[in-house]
Amino acid sequence: MQNIYNLTLKELENYFIEKKDKKFRATQVFEWLYRKKIVSWEEMTNLKKEVILDLSETFEMRTIHITKVEKDLDVSKYLFSLDDSEKVEAVLMNHDYGNSVCISTQVGCNMGCRFCESGRLKKIRNLETHEMVEQLLEIEKECGKRISHVVVMGIGEPFDNYENLIKFIEIINNDHGIALGSRHITVSTCGIIPKIEEFSNLPYQVNLAISLHAPTEELRNQIMPINKAYPLESLIHTLKKYIEKTNRRVTFEYILLEGVNDTKKHAEQLANLVHGMNCYINLIPYNETNNISFKRSKKETILEFYDILKKNKINATIRREFGSKISAACGQLRSKKEENDEIILHDQHWKSERS
């Protein structure tokens, strides 16, 4: 049975047209689902009984559910159970400008970044569009607050699940749906060039973030296997074309790893790499884990790195840290699966833009 949250407004309009019904029925249903956030067909009180019956026999509604919530100050982490018993996590962050949610797009990840926990679990499957949408709806229901910003940077590589990602964006951006402005949506990728090119053709002004983490081909090859498929030189060339075409700024995420990519030389190389681009660098202190040997750069090293970028007139920020007490900080999201009464932890990578 198809899930109703998989359908864009256009697809739902086509459904009603095929049923010889009025196209505006789709708008009515959309508004019930996303504005009034109903959870049963019977709540759609302005629809005829036969329409409601047909919808209930054709579509299912919410299928994912929250199994655990952990909270720490302005951060809440949600563990979701999917219909096939797989698990993913999402994070709610309360900022002074609104409430931001970081969602997951896959169970597992195939990118294999050496510093990320996701390298320990290959992708099991993509999330369907409805599973992304439902993360937002379930979190709004639990916290009782409107979500004002979405970052698509949780478990998985969003551009490795491109079709479902784009439908998700279309649904949450629609004025009859969740109605999130394009500029309140940010998508991160480690650099899948063909999809960046496709993304540049979209009519949405969605923010693009690039997980960079190295200023040279050699170093990026060592810590990010994706670079062997889509080399840094080609990635930067593609991003320059993206910026020229869209007139939108690109964010570069740069996790600082002690003795690996955090020296003065690396900072100078990074400044030279992005010189002249409409971009800014988001410096991220590394969150250490028990399973990977990389270490966090020292505070003075991070500040020195930042200063070098600023002296080279590169826009840069140091990411605010919060959520580490509940393993909700960058690099700490994970998927949990219970089998035979034994909890197996699949630590995952959350390479998100958090601000």
mmCIF file of C-alpha atoms in Angstrom:
data_model
loop_
_atom_site.group_PDB
_atom_site.id
_atom_site.type_symbol
_atom_site.label_atom_id
_atom_site.label_comp_id
_atom_site.label_asym_id
_atom_site.label_seq_id
_atom_site.Cartn_x
_atom_site.Cartn_y
_atom_site.Cartn_z
ATOM 1 C CA MET A 1 0.000 0.000 0.000
ATOM 2 C CA GLN A 2 1.344 3.438 -0.963
ATOM 3 C CA ASN A 3 2.052 5.916 1.832
ATOM 4 C CA ILE A 4 0.164 9.203 1.475
ATOM 5 C CA TYR A 5 3.243 11.170 2.615
ATOM 6 C CA ASN A 6 5.159 9.896 -0.430
ATOM 7 C CA LEU A 7 3.005 12.014 -2.744
ATOM 8 C CA THR A 8 3.704 15.561 -3.840
ATOM 9 C CA LEU A 9 0.724 17.864 -4.366
ATOM 10 C CA LYS A 10 0.992 17.351 -8.127
ATOM 11 C CA GLU A 11 0.947 13.561 -7.742
ATOM 12 C CA LEU A 12 -2.073 13.771 -5.462
ATOM 13 C CA GLU A 13 -3.842 16.017 -7.964
ATOM 14 C CA ASN A 14 -3.220 13.411 -10.678
ATOM 15 C CA TYR A 15 -4.644 10.742 -8.388
ATOM 16 C CA PHE A 16 -7.937 12.624 -8.010
ATOM 17 C CA ILE A 17 -8.081 13.457 -11.721
ATOM 18 C CA GLU A 18 -7.750 9.749 -12.530
ATOM 19 C CA LYS A 19 -10.606 9.139 -10.105
ATOM 20 C CA LYS A 20 -12.730 11.619 -12.095
ATOM 21 C CA ASP A 21 -12.782 13.876 -9.057
ATOM 22 C CA LYS A 22 -11.866 17.535 -8.682
ATOM 23 C CA LYS A 23 -8.214 18.530 -8.567
ATOM 24 C CA PHE A 24 -8.788 20.767 -5.538
ATOM 25 C CA ARG A 25 -9.376 17.652 -3.427
ATOM 26 C CA ALA A 26 -5.595 17.256 -3.370
ATOM 27 C CA THR A 27 -5.177 20.683 -1.783
ATOM 28 C CA GLN A 28 -7.792 19.814 0.828
ATOM 29 C CA VAL A 29 -5.994 16.581 1.714
ATOM 30 C CA PHE A 30 -2.591 18.278 1.754
ATOM 31 C CA GLU A 31 -3.800 20.916 4.180
ATOM 32 C CA TRP A 32 -5.318 18.308 6.482
ATOM 33 C CA LEU A 33 -2.049 16.348 6.469
ATOM 34 C CA TYR A 34 0.451 19.166 6.858
ATOM 35 C CA ARG A 35 -1.324 22.194 8.306
ATOM 36 C CA LYS A 36 -3.784 20.542 10.659
ATOM 37 C CA LYS A 37 -1.547 17.475 11.007
ATOM 38 C CA ILE A 38 -4.346 14.969 11.375
ATOM 39 C CA VAL A 39 -3.450 11.320 12.075
ATOM 40 C CA SER A 40 -6.618 9.556 10.842
ATOM 41 C CA TRP A 41 -8.721 9.781 7.707
ATOM 42 C CA GLU A 42 -11.909 10.413 9.671
ATOM 43 C CA GLU A 43 -10.572 13.794 10.802
ATOM 44 C CA MET A 44 -10.907 15.132 7.233
ATOM 45 C CA THR A 45 -14.363 16.499 7.937
ATOM 46 C CA ASN A 46 -14.812 18.469 4.696
ATOM 47 C CA LEU A 47 -14.422 15.393 2.483
ATOM 48 C CA LYS A 48 -17.241 13.076 1.420
ATOM 49 C CA LYS A 49 -17.418 9.684 3.098
ATOM 50 C CA GLU A 50 -16.782 7.879 -0.172
ATOM 51 C CA VAL A 51 -13.622 9.944 -0.752
ATOM 52 C CA ILE A 52 -12.362 9.168 2.735
ATOM 53 C CA LEU A 53 -13.128 5.473 2.246
ATOM 54 C CA ASP A 54 -11.256 5.391 -1.046
ATOM 55 C CA LEU A 55 -8.249 7.156 0.471
ATOM 56 C CA SER A 56 -8.155 4.781 3.432
ATOM 57 C CA GLU A 57 -8.272 1.759 1.127
ATOM 58 C CA THR A 58 -5.566 3.140 -1.164
ATOM 59 C CA PHE A 59 -3.084 4.820 1.166
ATOM 60 C CA GLU A 60 -1.579 4.251 4.569
ATOM 61 C CA MET A 61 -0.693 7.125 6.872
ATOM 62 C CA ARG A 62 2.142 7.435 9.382
ATOM 63 C CA THR A 63 4.260 4.307 9.704
ATOM 64 C CA ILE A 64 7.332 5.432 11.652
ATOM 65 C CA HIS A 65 7.242 6.165 15.352
ATOM 66 C CA ILE A 66 9.470 7.559 18.063
ATOM 67 C CA THR A 67 10.865 4.868 20.343
ATOM 68 C CA LYS A 68 13.183 7.021 22.455
ATOM 69 C CA VAL A 69 13.771 10.704 23.197
ATOM 70 C CA GLU A 70 16.873 12.084 24.914
ATOM 71 C CA LYS A 71 17.079 15.743 25.922
ATOM 72 C CA ASP A 72 19.866 18.060 26.990
ATOM 73 C CA LEU A 73 19.269 21.815 27.301
ATOM 74 C CA ASP A 74 18.351 23.071 23.803
ATOM 75 C CA VAL A 75 18.774 19.713 22.052
ATOM 76 C CA SER A 76 16.507 16.674 21.742
ATOM 77 C CA LYS A 77 17.514 13.461 19.998
ATOM 78 C CA TYR A 78 14.867 11.119 18.578
ATOM 79 C CA LEU A 79 15.241 7.444 17.802
ATOM 80 C CA PHE A 80 12.727 6.322 15.157
ATOM 81 C CA SER A 81 11.564 2.798 14.456
ATOM 82 C CA LEU A 82 10.740 2.214 10.793
ATOM 83 C CA ASP A 83 8.135 -0.127 9.387
ATOM 84 C CA ASP A 84 10.751 -2.849 8.741
ATOM 85 C CA SER A 85 12.203 -2.474 12.262
ATOM 86 C CA GLU A 86 15.274 -0.548 11.071
ATOM 87 C CA LYS A 87 16.178 2.513 13.124
ATOM 88 C CA VAL A 88 17.374 6.038 12.398
ATOM 89 C CA GLU A 89 17.898 9.163 14.478
ATOM 90 C CA ALA A 90 17.065 12.844 14.083
ATOM 91 C CA VAL A 91 17.847 15.876 16.227
ATOM 92 C CA LEU A 92 15.817 18.935 17.230
ATOM 93 C CA MET A 93 17.814 22.082 18.029
ATOM 94 C CA ASN A 94 16.180 25.079 19.681
ATOM 95 C CA HIS A 95 17.817 28.308 18.507
ATOM 96 C CA ASP A 96 16.932 31.919 19.190
ATOM 97 C CA TYR A 97 15.840 32.170 15.536
ATOM 98 C CA GLY A 98 13.594 29.086 15.621
ATOM 99 C CA ASN A 99 13.510 25.304 15.853
ATOM 100 C CA SER A 100 15.776 23.345 13.520
ATOM 101 C CA VAL A 101 15.599 19.619 12.801
ATOM 102 C CA CYS A 102 18.382 17.509 11.336
ATOM 103 C CA ILE A 103 16.910 14.497 9.551
ATOM 104 C CA SER A 104 18.355 11.253 8.207
ATOM 105 C CA THR A 105 18.006 10.036 4.612
ATOM 106 C CA GLN A 106 19.381 6.489 4.735
ATOM 107 C CA VAL A 107 19.810 3.533 7.039
ATOM 108 C CA GLY A 108 23.590 3.350 6.989
ATOM 109 C CA CYS A 109 25.975 5.122 4.612
ATOM 110 C CA ASN A 110 28.246 3.991 1.770
ATOM 111 C CA MET A 111 30.562 7.013 1.699
ATOM 112 C CA GLY A 112 33.012 5.524 4.197
ATOM 113 C CA CYS A 113 34.633 8.735 5.488
ATOM 114 C CA ARG A 114 37.480 7.549 7.720
ATOM 115 C CA PHE A 115 36.673 9.863 10.621
ATOM 116 C CA CYS A 116 32.945 9.034 10.676
ATOM 117 C CA GLU A 117 31.168 6.257 12.504
ATOM 118 C CA SER A 118 29.069 5.637 9.403
ATOM 119 C CA GLY A 119 31.990 3.807 7.838
ATOM 120 C CA ARG A 120 31.247 0.962 10.223
ATOM 121 C CA LEU A 121 27.853 0.223 8.649
ATOM 122 C CA LYS A 122 27.264 0.071 4.910
ATOM 123 C CA LYS A 123 24.000 1.384 3.582
ATOM 124 C CA ILE A 124 21.126 -0.981 4.273
ATOM 125 C CA ARG A 125 18.587 1.021 2.294
ATOM 126 C CA ASN A 126 17.381 4.472 1.343
ATOM 127 C CA LEU A 127 14.632 6.092 3.346
ATOM 128 C CA GLU A 128 11.464 6.686 1.372
ATOM 129 C CA THR A 129 10.128 10.212 1.058
ATOM 130 C CA HIS A 130 7.419 9.593 3.645
ATOM 131 C CA GLU A 131 10.012 8.428 6.179
ATOM 132 C CA MET A 132 11.790 11.772 5.856
ATOM 133 C CA VAL A 133 8.561 13.769 6.043
ATOM 134 C CA GLU A 134 7.319 11.792 9.027
ATOM 135 C CA GLN A 135 10.471 12.589 11.009
ATOM 136 C CA LEU A 136 9.426 16.247 10.958
ATOM 137 C CA LEU A 137 5.775 15.563 11.713
ATOM 138 C CA GLU A 138 6.501 13.226 14.608
ATOM 139 C CA ILE A 139 8.994 15.636 16.163
ATOM 140 C CA GLU A 140 6.546 18.542 15.863
ATOM 141 C CA LYS A 141 3.882 16.403 17.497
ATOM 142 C CA GLU A 142 6.166 15.390 20.366
ATOM 143 C CA CYS A 143 7.647 18.815 21.123
ATOM 144 C CA GLY A 144 4.542 20.868 20.381
ATOM 145 C CA LYS A 145 6.534 23.450 18.417
ATOM 146 C CA ARG A 146 6.638 24.454 14.767
ATOM 147 C CA ILE A 147 9.789 23.439 12.909
ATOM 148 C CA SER A 148 11.206 26.508 11.180
ATOM 149 C CA HIS A 149 14.424 25.088 9.667
ATOM 150 C CA VAL A 150 15.460 21.712 8.262
ATOM 151 C CA VAL A 151 18.972 20.416 7.701
ATOM 152 C CA VAL A 152 19.254 17.229 5.654
ATOM 153 C CA MET A 153 22.496 16.023 7.142
ATOM 154 C CA GLY A 154 21.719 13.144 9.450
ATOM 155 C CA ILE A 155 22.517 9.492 8.830
ATOM 156 C CA GLY A 156 23.301 8.819 5.156
ATOM 157 C CA GLU A 157 24.364 10.761 2.067
ATOM 158 C CA PRO A 158 21.352 12.765 0.810
ATOM 159 C CA PHE A 159 22.493 12.864 -2.819
ATOM 160 C CA ASP A 160 22.753 9.056 -2.785
ATOM 161 C CA ASN A 161 18.972 9.103 -2.279
ATOM 162 C CA TYR A 162 18.342 11.947 -4.702
ATOM 163 C CA GLU A 163 14.818 11.299 -6.022
ATOM 164 C CA ASN A 164 13.306 10.822 -2.579
ATOM 165 C CA LEU A 165 15.236 13.840 -1.310
ATOM 166 C CA ILE A 166 13.846 16.143 -4.013
ATOM 167 C CA LYS A 167 10.284 14.962 -3.394
ATOM 168 C CA PHE A 168 10.805 15.597 0.306
ATOM 169 C CA ILE A 169 11.944 19.152 -0.407
ATOM 170 C CA GLU A 170 8.992 19.736 -2.734
ATOM 171 C CA ILE A 171 6.510 18.550 -0.098
ATOM 172 C CA ILE A 172 7.859 20.527 2.856
ATOM 173 C CA ASN A 173 8.322 23.649 0.697
ATOM 174 C CA ASN A 174 4.788 23.588 -0.731
ATOM 175 C CA ASP A 175 2.544 26.433 0.467
ATOM 176 C CA HIS A 176 -0.278 23.967 1.164
ATOM 177 C CA GLY A 177 2.090 21.645 3.000
ATOM 178 C CA ILE A 178 4.574 22.387 5.751
ATOM 179 C CA ALA A 179 5.411 25.615 3.893
ATOM 180 C CA LEU A 180 9.076 25.834 4.839
ATOM 181 C CA GLY A 181 10.896 28.483 2.814
ATOM 182 C CA SER A 182 13.664 27.198 0.545
ATOM 183 C CA ARG A 183 16.258 29.247 2.368
ATOM 184 C CA HIS A 184 15.282 27.506 5.600
ATOM 185 C CA ILE A 185 16.302 24.146 4.107
ATOM 186 C CA THR A 186 19.950 23.026 3.890
ATOM 187 C CA VAL A 187 21.260 19.876 2.213
ATOM 188 C CA SER A 188 24.761 18.503 2.748
ATOM 189 C CA THR A 189 26.746 16.252 0.416
ATOM 190 C CA CYS A 190 30.277 14.894 0.487
ATOM 191 C CA GLY A 191 30.582 15.756 -3.208
ATOM 192 C CA ILE A 192 28.565 13.657 -5.669
ATOM 193 C CA ILE A 193 29.211 15.893 -8.670
ATOM 194 C CA PRO A 194 26.436 14.751 -11.070
ATOM 195 C CA LYS A 195 23.817 15.386 -8.397
ATOM 196 C CA ILE A 196 25.257 18.799 -7.558
ATOM 197 C CA GLU A 197 24.822 19.652 -11.231
ATOM 198 C CA GLU A 198 21.217 18.413 -11.157
ATOM 199 C CA PHE A 199 20.602 20.302 -7.932
ATOM 200 C CA SER A 200 21.651 23.538 -9.622
ATOM 201 C CA ASN A 201 18.717 23.168 -12.037
ATOM 202 C CA LEU A 202 16.055 23.092 -9.315
ATOM 203 C CA PRO A 203 13.699 26.061 -8.943
ATOM 204 C CA TYR A 204 14.303 26.069 -5.174
ATOM 205 C CA GLN A 205 16.781 28.310 -3.359
ATOM 206 C CA VAL A 206 17.794 25.516 -1.008
ATOM 207 C CA ASN A 207 21.138 25.938 0.768
ATOM 208 C CA LEU A 208 23.967 23.616 -0.271
ATOM 209 C CA ALA A 209 26.685 22.476 2.138
ATOM 210 C CA ILE A 210 29.761 20.473 1.134
ATOM 211 C CA SER A 211 31.550 18.102 3.504
ATOM 212 C CA LEU A 212 35.089 19.065 2.499
ATOM 213 C CA HIS A 213 37.418 18.272 5.423
ATOM 214 C CA ALA A 214 40.661 18.425 3.387
ATOM 215 C CA PRO A 215 42.320 21.120 1.228
ATOM 216 C CA THR A 216 44.299 18.813 -1.099
ATOM 217 C CA GLU A 217 43.653 15.829 -3.348
ATOM 218 C CA GLU A 218 46.141 13.635 -1.492
ATOM 219 C CA LEU A 219 44.723 14.265 1.963
ATOM 220 C CA ARG A 220 41.099 14.043 0.844
ATOM 221 C CA ASN A 221 41.850 10.705 -0.856
ATOM 222 C CA GLN A 222 43.143 9.426 2.488
ATOM 223 C CA ILE A 223 40.179 10.397 4.650
ATOM 224 C CA MET A 224 37.280 10.581 2.161
ATOM 225 C CA PRO A 225 37.038 7.737 -0.404
ATOM 226 C CA ILE A 226 34.467 9.723 -2.425
ATOM 227 C CA ASN A 227 37.370 11.896 -3.617
ATOM 228 C CA LYS A 228 38.696 9.047 -5.754
ATOM 229 C CA ALA A 229 35.443 9.027 -7.708
ATOM 230 C CA TYR A 230 34.929 12.802 -7.712
ATOM 231 C CA PRO A 231 38.319 14.531 -7.240
ATOM 232 C CA LEU A 232 38.624 17.782 -5.337
ATOM 233 C CA GLU A 233 39.657 19.764 -8.421
ATOM 234 C CA SER A 234 36.528 18.656 -10.283
ATOM 235 C CA LEU A 235 34.367 19.308 -7.217
ATOM 236 C CA ILE A 236 35.608 22.888 -6.849
ATOM 237 C CA HIS A 237 35.144 23.480 -10.592
ATOM 238 C CA THR A 238 31.552 22.187 -10.352
ATOM 239 C CA LEU A 239 30.824 24.352 -7.311
ATOM 240 C CA LYS A 240 32.102 27.469 -9.042
ATOM 241 C CA LYS A 241 29.679 26.759 -11.884
ATOM 242 C CA TYR A 242 26.924 26.077 -9.323
ATOM 243 C CA ILE A 243 27.521 29.444 -7.635
ATOM 244 C CA GLU A 244 27.609 31.260 -10.964
ATOM 245 C CA LYS A 245 24.387 29.614 -12.117
ATOM 246 C CA THR A 246 22.365 29.889 -8.899
ATOM 247 C CA ASN A 247 23.935 32.992 -7.344
ATOM 248 C CA ARG A 248 23.801 31.151 -4.029
ATOM 249 C CA ARG A 249 26.521 30.867 -1.418
ATOM 250 C CA VAL A 250 27.992 27.448 -0.647
ATOM 251 C CA THR A 251 28.976 26.284 2.828
ATOM 252 C CA PHE A 252 32.111 24.164 3.262
ATOM 253 C CA GLU A 253 32.089 21.938 6.342
ATOM 254 C CA TYR A 254 35.550 21.269 7.711
ATOM 255 C CA ILE A 255 36.010 18.930 10.674
ATOM 256 C CA LEU A 256 39.331 19.636 12.413
ATOM 257 C CA LEU A 257 41.315 16.472 13.145
ATOM 258 C CA GLU A 258 44.396 16.740 15.321
ATOM 259 C CA GLY A 259 47.601 16.408 13.300
ATOM 260 C CA VAL A 260 45.682 15.419 10.164
ATOM 261 C CA ASN A 261 44.150 18.525 8.567
ATOM 262 C CA ASP A 262 44.558 21.278 11.157
ATOM 263 C CA THR A 263 48.029 22.777 10.607
ATOM 264 C CA LYS A 264 48.880 26.313 9.518
ATOM 265 C CA LYS A 265 49.808 24.923 6.108
ATOM 266 C CA HIS A 266 46.394 23.266 5.779
ATOM 267 C CA ALA A 267 44.700 26.549 6.656
ATOM 268 C CA GLU A 268 46.681 28.386 3.965
ATOM 269 C CA GLN A 269 45.901 25.638 1.445
ATOM 270 C CA LEU A 270 42.209 25.844 2.283
ATOM 271 C CA ALA A 271 42.206 29.625 1.901
ATOM 272 C CA ASN A 272 43.841 29.308 -1.516
ATOM 273 C CA LEU A 273 41.420 26.563 -2.555
ATOM 274 C CA VAL A 274 38.264 28.620 -1.989
ATOM 275 C CA HIS A 275 39.677 32.072 -2.736
ATOM 276 C CA GLY A 276 37.244 34.174 -4.723
ATOM 277 C CA MET A 277 34.277 31.844 -4.206
ATOM 278 C CA ASN A 278 30.966 32.956 -2.711
ATOM 279 C CA CYS A 279 31.269 30.650 0.276
ATOM 280 C CA TYR A 280 32.054 30.360 3.917
ATOM 281 C CA ILE A 281 33.905 27.750 5.960
ATOM 282 C CA ASN A 282 32.179 26.085 8.891
ATOM 283 C CA LEU A 283 34.951 24.807 11.168
ATOM 284 C CA ILE A 284 33.777 21.868 13.257
ATOM 285 C CA PRO A 285 35.577 20.605 16.374
ATOM 286 C CA TYR A 286 35.721 16.826 16.044
ATOM 287 C CA ASN A 287 33.598 14.681 18.348
ATOM 288 C CA GLU A 288 35.723 11.725 19.346
ATOM 289 C CA THR A 289 34.282 8.211 19.539
ATOM 290 C CA ASN A 290 35.435 4.955 21.083
ATOM 291 C CA ASN A 291 35.702 3.234 17.719
ATOM 292 C CA ILE A 292 37.861 5.617 15.674
ATOM 293 C CA SER A 293 41.362 6.836 16.501
ATOM 294 C CA PHE A 294 41.090 10.420 15.207
ATOM 295 C CA LYS A 295 41.396 13.100 17.894
ATOM 296 C CA ARG A 296 39.928 16.583 18.319
ATOM 297 C CA SER A 297 42.188 19.504 17.509
ATOM 298 C CA LYS A 298 43.246 21.585 20.481
ATOM 299 C CA LYS A 299 41.340 24.802 21.129
ATOM 300 C CA GLU A 300 44.339 27.001 20.352
ATOM 301 C CA THR A 301 44.888 25.137 17.077
ATOM 302 C CA ILE A 302 41.274 25.706 16.051
ATOM 303 C CA LEU A 303 41.518 29.419 16.837
ATOM 304 C CA GLU A 304 44.789 29.723 14.944
ATOM 305 C CA PHE A 305 43.271 27.943 11.927
ATOM 306 C CA TYR A 306 40.311 30.319 12.057
ATOM 307 C CA ASP A 307 42.558 33.371 12.277
ATOM 308 C CA ILE A 308 44.526 32.323 9.192
ATOM 309 C CA LEU A 309 41.312 32.017 7.188
ATOM 310 C CA LYS A 310 40.125 35.429 8.363
ATOM 311 C CA LYS A 311 43.481 37.045 7.543
ATOM 312 C CA ASN A 312 43.084 35.630 4.038
ATOM 313 C CA LYS A 313 39.637 37.269 3.882
ATOM 314 C CA ILE A 314 37.760 33.958 3.938
ATOM 315 C CA ASN A 315 34.384 33.973 5.704
ATOM 316 C CA ALA A 316 34.557 31.407 8.483
ATOM 317 C CA THR A 317 32.762 30.361 11.651
ATOM 318 C CA ILE A 318 33.509 27.880 14.414
ATOM 319 C CA ARG A 319 30.481 25.721 14.975
ATOM 320 C CA ARG A 320 28.729 26.053 18.281
ATOM 321 C CA GLU A 321 28.850 22.777 20.158
ATOM 322 C CA PHE A 322 25.888 21.284 21.945
ATOM 323 C CA GLY A 323 24.205 17.913 22.333
ATOM 324 C CA SER A 324 27.319 15.847 23.054
ATOM 325 C CA LYS A 325 25.954 14.702 26.423
ATOM 326 C CA ILE A 326 23.224 12.762 24.626
ATOM 327 C CA SER A 327 25.416 11.764 21.647
ATOM 328 C CA ALA A 328 23.576 14.229 19.427
ATOM 329 C CA ALA A 329 26.583 16.288 18.365
ATOM 330 C CA CYS A 330 28.188 16.195 14.945
ATOM 331 C CA GLY A 331 29.455 12.683 14.186
ATOM 332 C CA GLN A 332 27.541 11.020 16.994
ATOM 333 C CA LEU A 333 24.186 10.006 15.527
ATOM 334 C CA ARG A 334 23.626 6.314 15.276
ATOM 335 C CA SER A 335 21.135 3.660 14.305
ATOM 336 C CA LYS A 336 20.007 1.151 16.905
ATOM 337 C CA LYS A 337 18.569 -2.216 16.106
ATOM 338 C CA GLU A 338 17.344 -4.878 18.526
ATOM 339 C CA GLU A 339 17.712 -8.503 17.547
ATOM 340 C CA ASN A 340 17.021 -11.469 19.817
ATOM 341 C CA ASP A 341 16.757 -9.188 22.862
ATOM 342 C CA GLU A 342 20.315 -7.974 22.262
ATOM 343 C CA ILE A 343 20.819 -4.296 21.450
ATOM 344 C CA ILE A 344 23.264 -3.849 18.609
ATOM 345 C CA LEU A 345 24.586 -0.345 18.166
ATOM 346 C CA HIS A 346 25.375 0.796 14.631
ATOM 347 C CA ASP A 347 27.161 4.109 15.142
ATOM 348 C CA GLN A 348 26.472 6.497 12.299
ATOM 349 C CA HIS A 349 27.764 9.749 10.886
ATOM 350 C CA TRP A 350 25.850 12.956 11.259
ATOM 351 C CA LYS A 351 27.700 15.375 9.002
ATOM 352 C CA SER A 352 25.211 18.156 9.472
ATOM 353 C CA GLU A 353 25.091 21.884 9.166
ATOM 354 C CA ARG A 354 23.909 22.711 12.680
ATOM 355 C CA SER A 355 23.388 26.432 12.507
#
